[in-house]
Amino acid sequence: MRPKNANAMYGVGIALLSVYVFWGGTYVGMKLAIETMPPFLMAGVRFFTAGVVLYVISRLSGAKRPSGREWRSSAIVGALLLLGGNGMVAWSEQRVSSSIASLIVAAVPVWMMLFGWFGRGGKRPNTGIIAGIVLGLLGIAVLVLQPGKESGTATDMIGIITLLAASLSWAAGSMYSRSAQMPDSPLMSTAAQMLTGGVLLIVFSYFTGDWSKLDIPSISLRSYTALGYLIIFGSIVGYTAYIWLLKNADPTLVSTYAFVNPVVAVFLGWLLAGEQLTVNTLTAAVIIIAAVVLVTIFRSRPQKTATQAALDIQNQQQSIH
């Protein structure tokens, strides 16, 4: 659906800017929050609080309470997206810069295309998507093979591997959510995922030792401010704007957040967290963003099923002989 008048166009512009900036800022937000807060516990408080707010808003808007099956599906999605995805990103930012984190997570569309390709009844990507996948892997290789130091924090292999695992978990959760039975209301669906994911993060944080590391008097104002930003602007305002855009703007336009967010994240990491913009990071940024652009542009084009692709390859081989 496209905006019909100037007011709608302004609304789309404001909502899109909100998603660009607020979601792009969540990476440096997490970096600042975990300066004096344990990562998994911080993420749990963030999503549980945001989930409560969205749940109340959804109910006041007339949304139905989730059924037992919907709660179960929400918990699975919350575990994959928020515990396995966002939680591990927050933990990894103890070891890598927010810029590196945003760039590796930006490659999620690449993993989703690979999952779709190799999954049951998967479709063979077209040439543009294959080029995007190769570029995405190349961009990650630039970060992995030539690690540097940024803001005094070593970009080590453990942090990068954790980010890759988080990206795979996020991609798997996104794929699962497509077929899972979720609440009809997008806001209620998000609220249920945040509530269950938040609870899982809080429980998991106990076993990682986050509770024993929690020292409330030593939590800085900067970390509290960052947590407030993550709850209000990252989870509530940003996602609400995203849901509105899905109903009022061209999906292709909305999807551009995937390659704008890392640009914003890299800039804000430099501006607010003092992270250095190394040649290595900037090169990887260009490569990965180009990969996401290719995947985003070409994924809407018709693709052959894996079976048909195999037959085509076989026919080509026969014609060559």
Short mmCIF file of C-alpha atoms in Angstrom, two decimals:
data_model
loop_
_atom_site.label_atom_id
_atom_site.label_comp_id
_atom_site.label_asym_id
_atom_site.label_seq_id
_atom_site.Cartn_x
_atom_site.Cartn_y
_atom_site.Cartn_z
CA MET A 1 0.00 0.00 0.00
CA ARG A 2 1.39 3.40 -0.94
CA PRO A 3 0.70 6.70 0.85
CA LYS A 4 -2.21 8.53 -0.83
CA ASN A 5 -1.53 12.11 0.20
CA ALA A 6 1.13 14.48 1.47
CA ASN A 7 0.27 13.85 5.14
CA ALA A 8 0.66 10.12 4.64
CA MET A 9 3.99 10.71 2.90
CA TYR A 10 5.19 12.78 5.84
CA GLY A 11 4.03 10.01 8.17
CA VAL A 12 5.96 7.42 6.19
CA GLY A 13 9.05 9.64 6.23
CA ILE A 14 8.91 10.15 10.00
CA ALA A 15 8.25 6.47 10.71
CA LEU A 16 11.03 5.37 8.36
CA LEU A 17 13.47 7.83 9.94
CA SER A 18 12.49 6.47 13.36
CA VAL A 19 13.28 2.90 12.30
CA TYR A 20 16.53 3.99 10.66
CA VAL A 21 17.83 5.95 13.66
CA PHE A 22 16.27 4.19 16.65
CA TRP A 23 17.06 0.66 15.51
CA GLY A 24 20.48 1.69 14.27
CA GLY A 25 21.15 3.18 17.70
CA THR A 26 20.34 -0.01 19.61
CA TYR A 27 23.86 -1.39 19.05
CA VAL A 28 25.62 1.50 20.74
CA GLY A 29 22.75 1.53 23.27
CA MET A 30 23.60 -2.04 24.27
CA LYS A 31 27.29 -1.19 24.37
CA LEU A 32 26.67 1.66 26.83
CA ALA A 33 24.15 -0.28 28.91
CA ILE A 34 26.46 -3.24 29.55
CA GLU A 35 29.24 -0.96 30.75
CA THR A 36 27.80 -1.37 34.27
CA MET A 37 24.99 -3.91 33.72
CA PRO A 38 25.29 -7.68 33.13
CA PRO A 39 24.35 -8.31 29.46
CA PHE A 40 21.73 -11.07 29.62
CA LEU A 41 20.01 -9.56 32.64
CA MET A 42 19.98 -6.15 30.97
CA ALA A 43 18.43 -7.63 27.82
CA GLY A 44 15.84 -9.51 29.89
CA VAL A 45 14.74 -6.37 31.74
CA ARG A 46 14.63 -4.48 28.42
CA PHE A 47 12.35 -6.88 26.60
CA PHE A 48 10.14 -7.85 29.52
CA THR A 49 9.44 -4.17 30.29
CA ALA A 50 8.77 -3.36 26.63
CA GLY A 51 6.61 -6.47 26.35
CA VAL A 52 4.42 -5.39 29.26
CA VAL A 53 3.89 -1.95 27.70
CA LEU A 54 3.05 -3.39 24.26
CA TYR A 55 0.76 -5.99 25.81
CA VAL A 56 -1.24 -3.29 27.61
CA ILE A 57 -1.41 -1.17 24.44
CA SER A 58 -2.56 -4.18 22.42
CA ARG A 59 -5.29 -5.10 24.89
CA LEU A 60 -6.52 -1.50 25.05
CA SER A 61 -6.63 -1.55 21.23
CA GLY A 62 -8.93 -4.56 21.32
CA ALA A 63 -6.48 -7.38 20.66
CA LYS A 64 -7.37 -10.80 22.08
CA ARG A 65 -5.27 -12.57 24.67
CA PRO A 66 -2.93 -15.14 23.12
CA SER A 67 -4.04 -18.78 23.33
CA GLY A 68 -1.88 -21.44 24.96
CA ARG A 69 -0.55 -22.54 21.58
CA GLU A 70 0.21 -18.95 20.63
CA TRP A 71 2.12 -18.44 23.87
CA ARG A 72 4.15 -21.58 23.14
CA SER A 73 4.99 -20.42 19.62
CA SER A 74 5.85 -16.97 20.97
CA ALA A 75 8.18 -18.55 23.51
CA ILE A 76 10.02 -20.48 20.78
CA VAL A 77 10.36 -17.35 18.66
CA GLY A 78 11.39 -15.33 21.72
CA ALA A 79 14.03 -17.93 22.58
CA LEU A 80 15.52 -17.82 19.08
CA LEU A 81 15.23 -14.07 18.41
CA LEU A 82 15.74 -12.52 21.83
CA LEU A 83 17.64 -15.06 23.95
CA GLY A 84 19.74 -16.65 21.22
CA GLY A 85 19.81 -13.56 19.02
CA ASN A 86 19.74 -10.28 20.92
CA GLY A 87 21.06 -11.71 24.19
CA MET A 88 24.19 -13.07 22.56
CA VAL A 89 24.69 -9.80 20.68
CA ALA A 90 24.63 -7.92 23.99
CA TRP A 91 27.09 -10.42 25.51
CA SER A 92 29.42 -10.24 22.51
CA GLU A 93 29.64 -6.45 22.77
CA GLN A 94 31.77 -6.99 25.87
CA ARG A 95 34.44 -8.25 23.45
CA VAL A 96 33.78 -6.43 20.16
CA SER A 97 32.68 -2.97 19.13
CA SER A 98 29.05 -2.11 18.43
CA SER A 99 30.11 -1.36 14.84
CA ILE A 100 31.38 -4.92 14.31
CA ALA A 101 28.22 -6.31 15.94
CA SER A 102 25.92 -4.30 13.69
CA LEU A 103 27.76 -5.36 10.53
CA ILE A 104 27.68 -9.08 11.31
CA VAL A 105 24.00 -8.93 12.30
CA ALA A 106 23.29 -7.01 9.08
CA ALA A 107 24.09 -10.23 7.22
CA VAL A 108 20.99 -11.97 8.67
CA PRO A 109 19.12 -11.74 5.31
CA VAL A 110 22.01 -13.71 3.78
CA TRP A 111 21.57 -16.54 6.32
CA MET A 112 17.81 -16.51 5.79
CA MET A 113 18.28 -16.97 2.05
CA LEU A 114 20.69 -19.85 2.68
CA PHE A 115 18.21 -21.49 5.08
CA GLY A 116 15.47 -21.09 2.50
CA TRP A 117 17.68 -22.53 -0.23
CA PHE A 118 18.80 -25.64 1.62
CA GLY A 119 15.55 -26.23 3.50
CA ARG A 120 12.83 -28.66 2.43
CA GLY A 121 11.37 -27.54 -0.89
CA GLY A 122 13.93 -24.77 -0.98
CA LYS A 123 14.27 -22.45 -3.94
CA ARG A 124 17.45 -21.90 -5.88
CA PRO A 125 18.41 -18.22 -5.55
CA ASN A 126 18.76 -16.16 -8.69
CA THR A 127 22.10 -14.75 -9.77
CA GLY A 128 21.62 -11.47 -7.87
CA ILE A 129 20.91 -13.25 -4.58
CA ILE A 130 23.85 -15.62 -5.04
CA ALA A 131 26.08 -12.58 -5.60
CA GLY A 132 24.66 -11.06 -2.41
CA ILE A 133 25.35 -14.24 -0.43
CA VAL A 134 28.94 -14.40 -1.68
CA LEU A 135 29.48 -10.73 -0.89
CA GLY A 136 28.01 -11.16 2.58
CA LEU A 137 30.34 -14.06 3.37
CA LEU A 138 33.26 -12.06 1.96
CA GLY A 139 32.40 -9.09 4.17
CA ILE A 140 32.31 -11.28 7.27
CA ALA A 141 35.62 -12.83 6.22
CA VAL A 142 37.17 -9.35 6.13
CA LEU A 143 36.17 -8.89 9.79
CA VAL A 144 37.22 -12.38 10.87
CA LEU A 145 40.54 -12.70 9.05
CA GLN A 146 41.88 -9.26 9.94
CA PRO A 147 40.69 -8.49 13.47
CA GLY A 148 41.80 -5.23 14.99
CA LYS A 149 41.34 -3.27 18.18
CA GLU A 150 38.65 -0.69 18.60
CA SER A 151 38.03 1.47 21.67
CA GLY A 152 40.52 -0.68 23.58
CA THR A 153 38.33 -3.75 23.13
CA ALA A 154 39.88 -6.60 21.18
CA THR A 155 37.87 -7.85 18.26
CA ASP A 156 38.49 -11.49 19.14
CA MET A 157 37.30 -14.71 17.60
CA ILE A 158 35.06 -15.61 20.55
CA GLY A 159 33.10 -12.40 20.13
CA ILE A 160 32.79 -12.84 16.38
CA ILE A 161 31.76 -16.51 16.65
CA THR A 162 29.14 -15.52 19.23
CA LEU A 163 27.80 -12.88 16.85
CA LEU A 164 27.63 -15.39 14.01
CA ALA A 165 25.73 -17.79 16.28
CA ALA A 166 23.39 -14.95 17.28
CA SER A 167 22.77 -14.12 13.61
CA LEU A 168 21.99 -17.75 12.80
CA SER A 169 19.62 -17.95 15.77
CA TRP A 170 17.88 -14.74 14.63
CA ALA A 171 17.55 -16.06 11.09
CA ALA A 172 16.18 -19.40 12.33
CA GLY A 173 13.66 -17.62 14.56
CA SER A 174 12.57 -15.41 11.68
CA MET A 175 12.06 -18.45 9.43
CA TYR A 176 10.14 -20.34 12.13
CA SER A 177 7.87 -17.37 12.87
CA ARG A 178 6.56 -17.47 9.30
CA SER A 179 4.72 -20.74 9.89
CA ALA A 180 4.17 -20.57 13.66
CA GLN A 181 0.70 -19.93 15.07
CA MET A 182 0.96 -16.41 16.46
CA PRO A 183 -1.60 -13.82 17.63
CA ASP A 184 -3.40 -12.06 14.76
CA SER A 185 -2.47 -8.61 16.08
CA PRO A 186 1.13 -7.74 15.12
CA LEU A 187 1.55 -5.71 18.31
CA MET A 188 0.20 -8.53 20.49
CA SER A 189 2.43 -10.99 18.67
CA THR A 190 5.44 -8.79 19.39
CA ALA A 191 4.35 -8.30 23.00
CA ALA A 192 4.07 -12.06 23.52
CA GLN A 193 7.52 -12.63 22.02
CA MET A 194 9.06 -9.90 24.18
CA LEU A 195 7.37 -11.12 27.36
CA THR A 196 8.40 -14.75 26.90
CA GLY A 197 11.84 -13.86 25.53
CA GLY A 198 12.38 -11.43 28.41
CA VAL A 199 11.51 -14.09 30.99
CA LEU A 200 13.83 -16.59 29.29
CA LEU A 201 16.65 -14.03 29.28
CA ILE A 202 16.17 -13.24 32.97
CA VAL A 203 16.15 -16.95 33.88
CA PHE A 204 19.16 -17.65 31.66
CA SER A 205 21.04 -14.72 33.19
CA TYR A 206 20.91 -16.51 36.57
CA PHE A 207 22.86 -19.47 35.16
CA THR A 208 25.44 -17.23 33.44
CA GLY A 209 26.25 -15.55 36.76
CA ASP A 210 24.73 -12.20 35.82
CA TRP A 211 22.83 -11.95 39.10
CA SER A 212 26.02 -12.38 41.14
CA LYS A 213 27.69 -9.67 39.02
CA LEU A 214 24.82 -7.22 39.47
CA ASP A 215 25.88 -4.23 41.59
CA ILE A 216 22.98 -1.77 41.54
CA PRO A 217 24.79 1.11 43.34
CA SER A 218 27.57 1.00 40.72
CA ILE A 219 25.24 1.22 37.72
CA SER A 220 26.00 4.50 35.98
CA LEU A 221 23.52 7.10 34.79
CA ARG A 222 24.84 6.49 31.28
CA SER A 223 23.86 2.80 31.46
CA TYR A 224 20.41 3.63 32.88
CA THR A 225 19.89 6.16 30.08
CA ALA A 226 20.97 3.60 27.49
CA LEU A 227 18.58 1.01 28.94
CA GLY A 228 15.75 3.55 28.85
CA TYR A 229 16.58 4.29 25.22
CA LEU A 230 16.53 0.58 24.35
CA ILE A 231 13.15 0.07 26.03
CA ILE A 232 11.37 3.18 24.78
CA PHE A 233 12.90 3.97 21.41
CA GLY A 234 14.46 0.68 20.40
CA SER A 235 11.67 -1.71 21.39
CA ILE A 236 8.44 0.30 21.72
CA VAL A 237 8.63 3.33 19.40
CA GLY A 238 10.87 1.71 16.79
CA TYR A 239 8.83 -1.44 16.48
CA THR A 240 5.51 0.39 16.51
CA ALA A 241 6.79 2.58 13.66
CA TYR A 242 7.90 -0.55 11.80
CA ILE A 243 4.48 -2.21 12.16
CA TRP A 244 2.79 0.97 10.92
CA LEU A 245 5.11 1.10 7.92
CA LEU A 246 4.28 -2.46 6.94
CA LYS A 247 0.65 -1.40 6.58
CA ASN A 248 1.17 2.01 4.99
CA ALA A 249 4.30 1.89 2.81
CA ASP A 250 5.84 -0.10 0.01
CA PRO A 251 7.51 -3.23 1.51
CA THR A 252 10.62 -2.65 -0.60
CA LEU A 253 11.00 0.81 0.93
CA VAL A 254 10.48 -0.55 4.44
CA SER A 255 13.11 -3.25 3.90
CA THR A 256 15.79 -0.60 3.35
CA TYR A 257 16.21 -0.40 7.14
CA ALA A 258 18.30 -3.59 6.86
CA PHE A 259 21.17 -1.77 5.17
CA VAL A 260 20.67 1.68 6.70
CA ASN A 261 20.80 0.47 10.32
CA PRO A 262 24.44 -0.68 10.19
CA VAL A 263 25.50 2.66 8.65
CA VAL A 264 23.79 4.50 11.52
CA ALA A 265 25.27 2.05 14.03
CA VAL A 266 28.82 2.53 12.77
CA PHE A 267 28.45 6.33 12.86
CA LEU A 268 26.89 6.39 16.35
CA GLY A 269 29.50 3.96 17.66
CA TRP A 270 32.17 6.43 16.53
CA LEU A 271 30.27 9.47 17.83
CA LEU A 272 29.00 8.21 21.20
CA ALA A 273 31.21 5.28 22.18
CA GLY A 274 34.52 6.52 20.79
CA GLU A 275 34.93 3.52 18.49
CA GLN A 276 37.57 3.90 15.80
CA LEU A 277 36.52 3.71 12.16
CA THR A 278 39.31 1.48 10.86
CA VAL A 279 39.89 0.75 7.19
CA ASN A 280 39.03 -2.87 7.93
CA THR A 281 35.66 -1.96 9.44
CA LEU A 282 34.75 0.49 6.70
CA THR A 283 35.68 -2.01 3.98
CA ALA A 284 33.56 -4.70 5.61
CA ALA A 285 30.72 -2.19 6.00
CA VAL A 286 30.67 -1.42 2.28
CA ILE A 287 30.81 -5.10 1.31
CA ILE A 288 28.14 -6.32 3.75
CA ILE A 289 25.74 -3.45 3.04
CA ALA A 290 26.14 -4.07 -0.70
CA ALA A 291 25.33 -7.74 -0.05
CA VAL A 292 22.17 -6.90 1.87
CA VAL A 293 21.11 -4.48 -0.87
CA LEU A 294 21.51 -7.20 -3.52
CA VAL A 295 19.59 -9.78 -1.49
CA THR A 296 16.83 -7.26 -0.73
CA ILE A 297 16.45 -6.17 -4.36
CA PHE A 298 16.57 -9.61 -5.97
CA ARG A 299 14.69 -11.73 -3.43
CA SER A 300 11.31 -10.60 -4.80
CA ARG A 301 12.08 -12.01 -8.24
CA PRO A 302 10.85 -15.51 -9.20
CA GLN A 303 13.20 -18.29 -8.14
CA LYS A 304 13.38 -21.91 -9.21
CA THR A 305 12.79 -24.72 -6.75
CA ALA A 306 15.83 -26.75 -5.78
CA THR A 307 14.46 -29.75 -7.71
CA GLN A 308 13.93 -27.75 -10.89
CA ALA A 309 17.37 -26.21 -10.51
CA ALA A 310 18.94 -29.68 -10.27
CA LEU A 311 17.10 -30.78 -13.41
CA ASP A 312 18.26 -27.66 -15.25
CA ILE A 313 21.87 -28.34 -14.27
CA GLN A 314 21.53 -31.94 -15.39
CA ASN A 315 20.10 -30.85 -18.75
CA GLN A 316 22.93 -28.37 -19.20
CA GLN A 317 25.50 -31.08 -18.52
CA GLN A 318 23.82 -33.38 -21.03
CA SER A 319 23.81 -30.67 -23.69
CA ILE A 320 27.48 -29.99 -23.11
CA HIS A 321 28.31 -33.65 -23.65
#
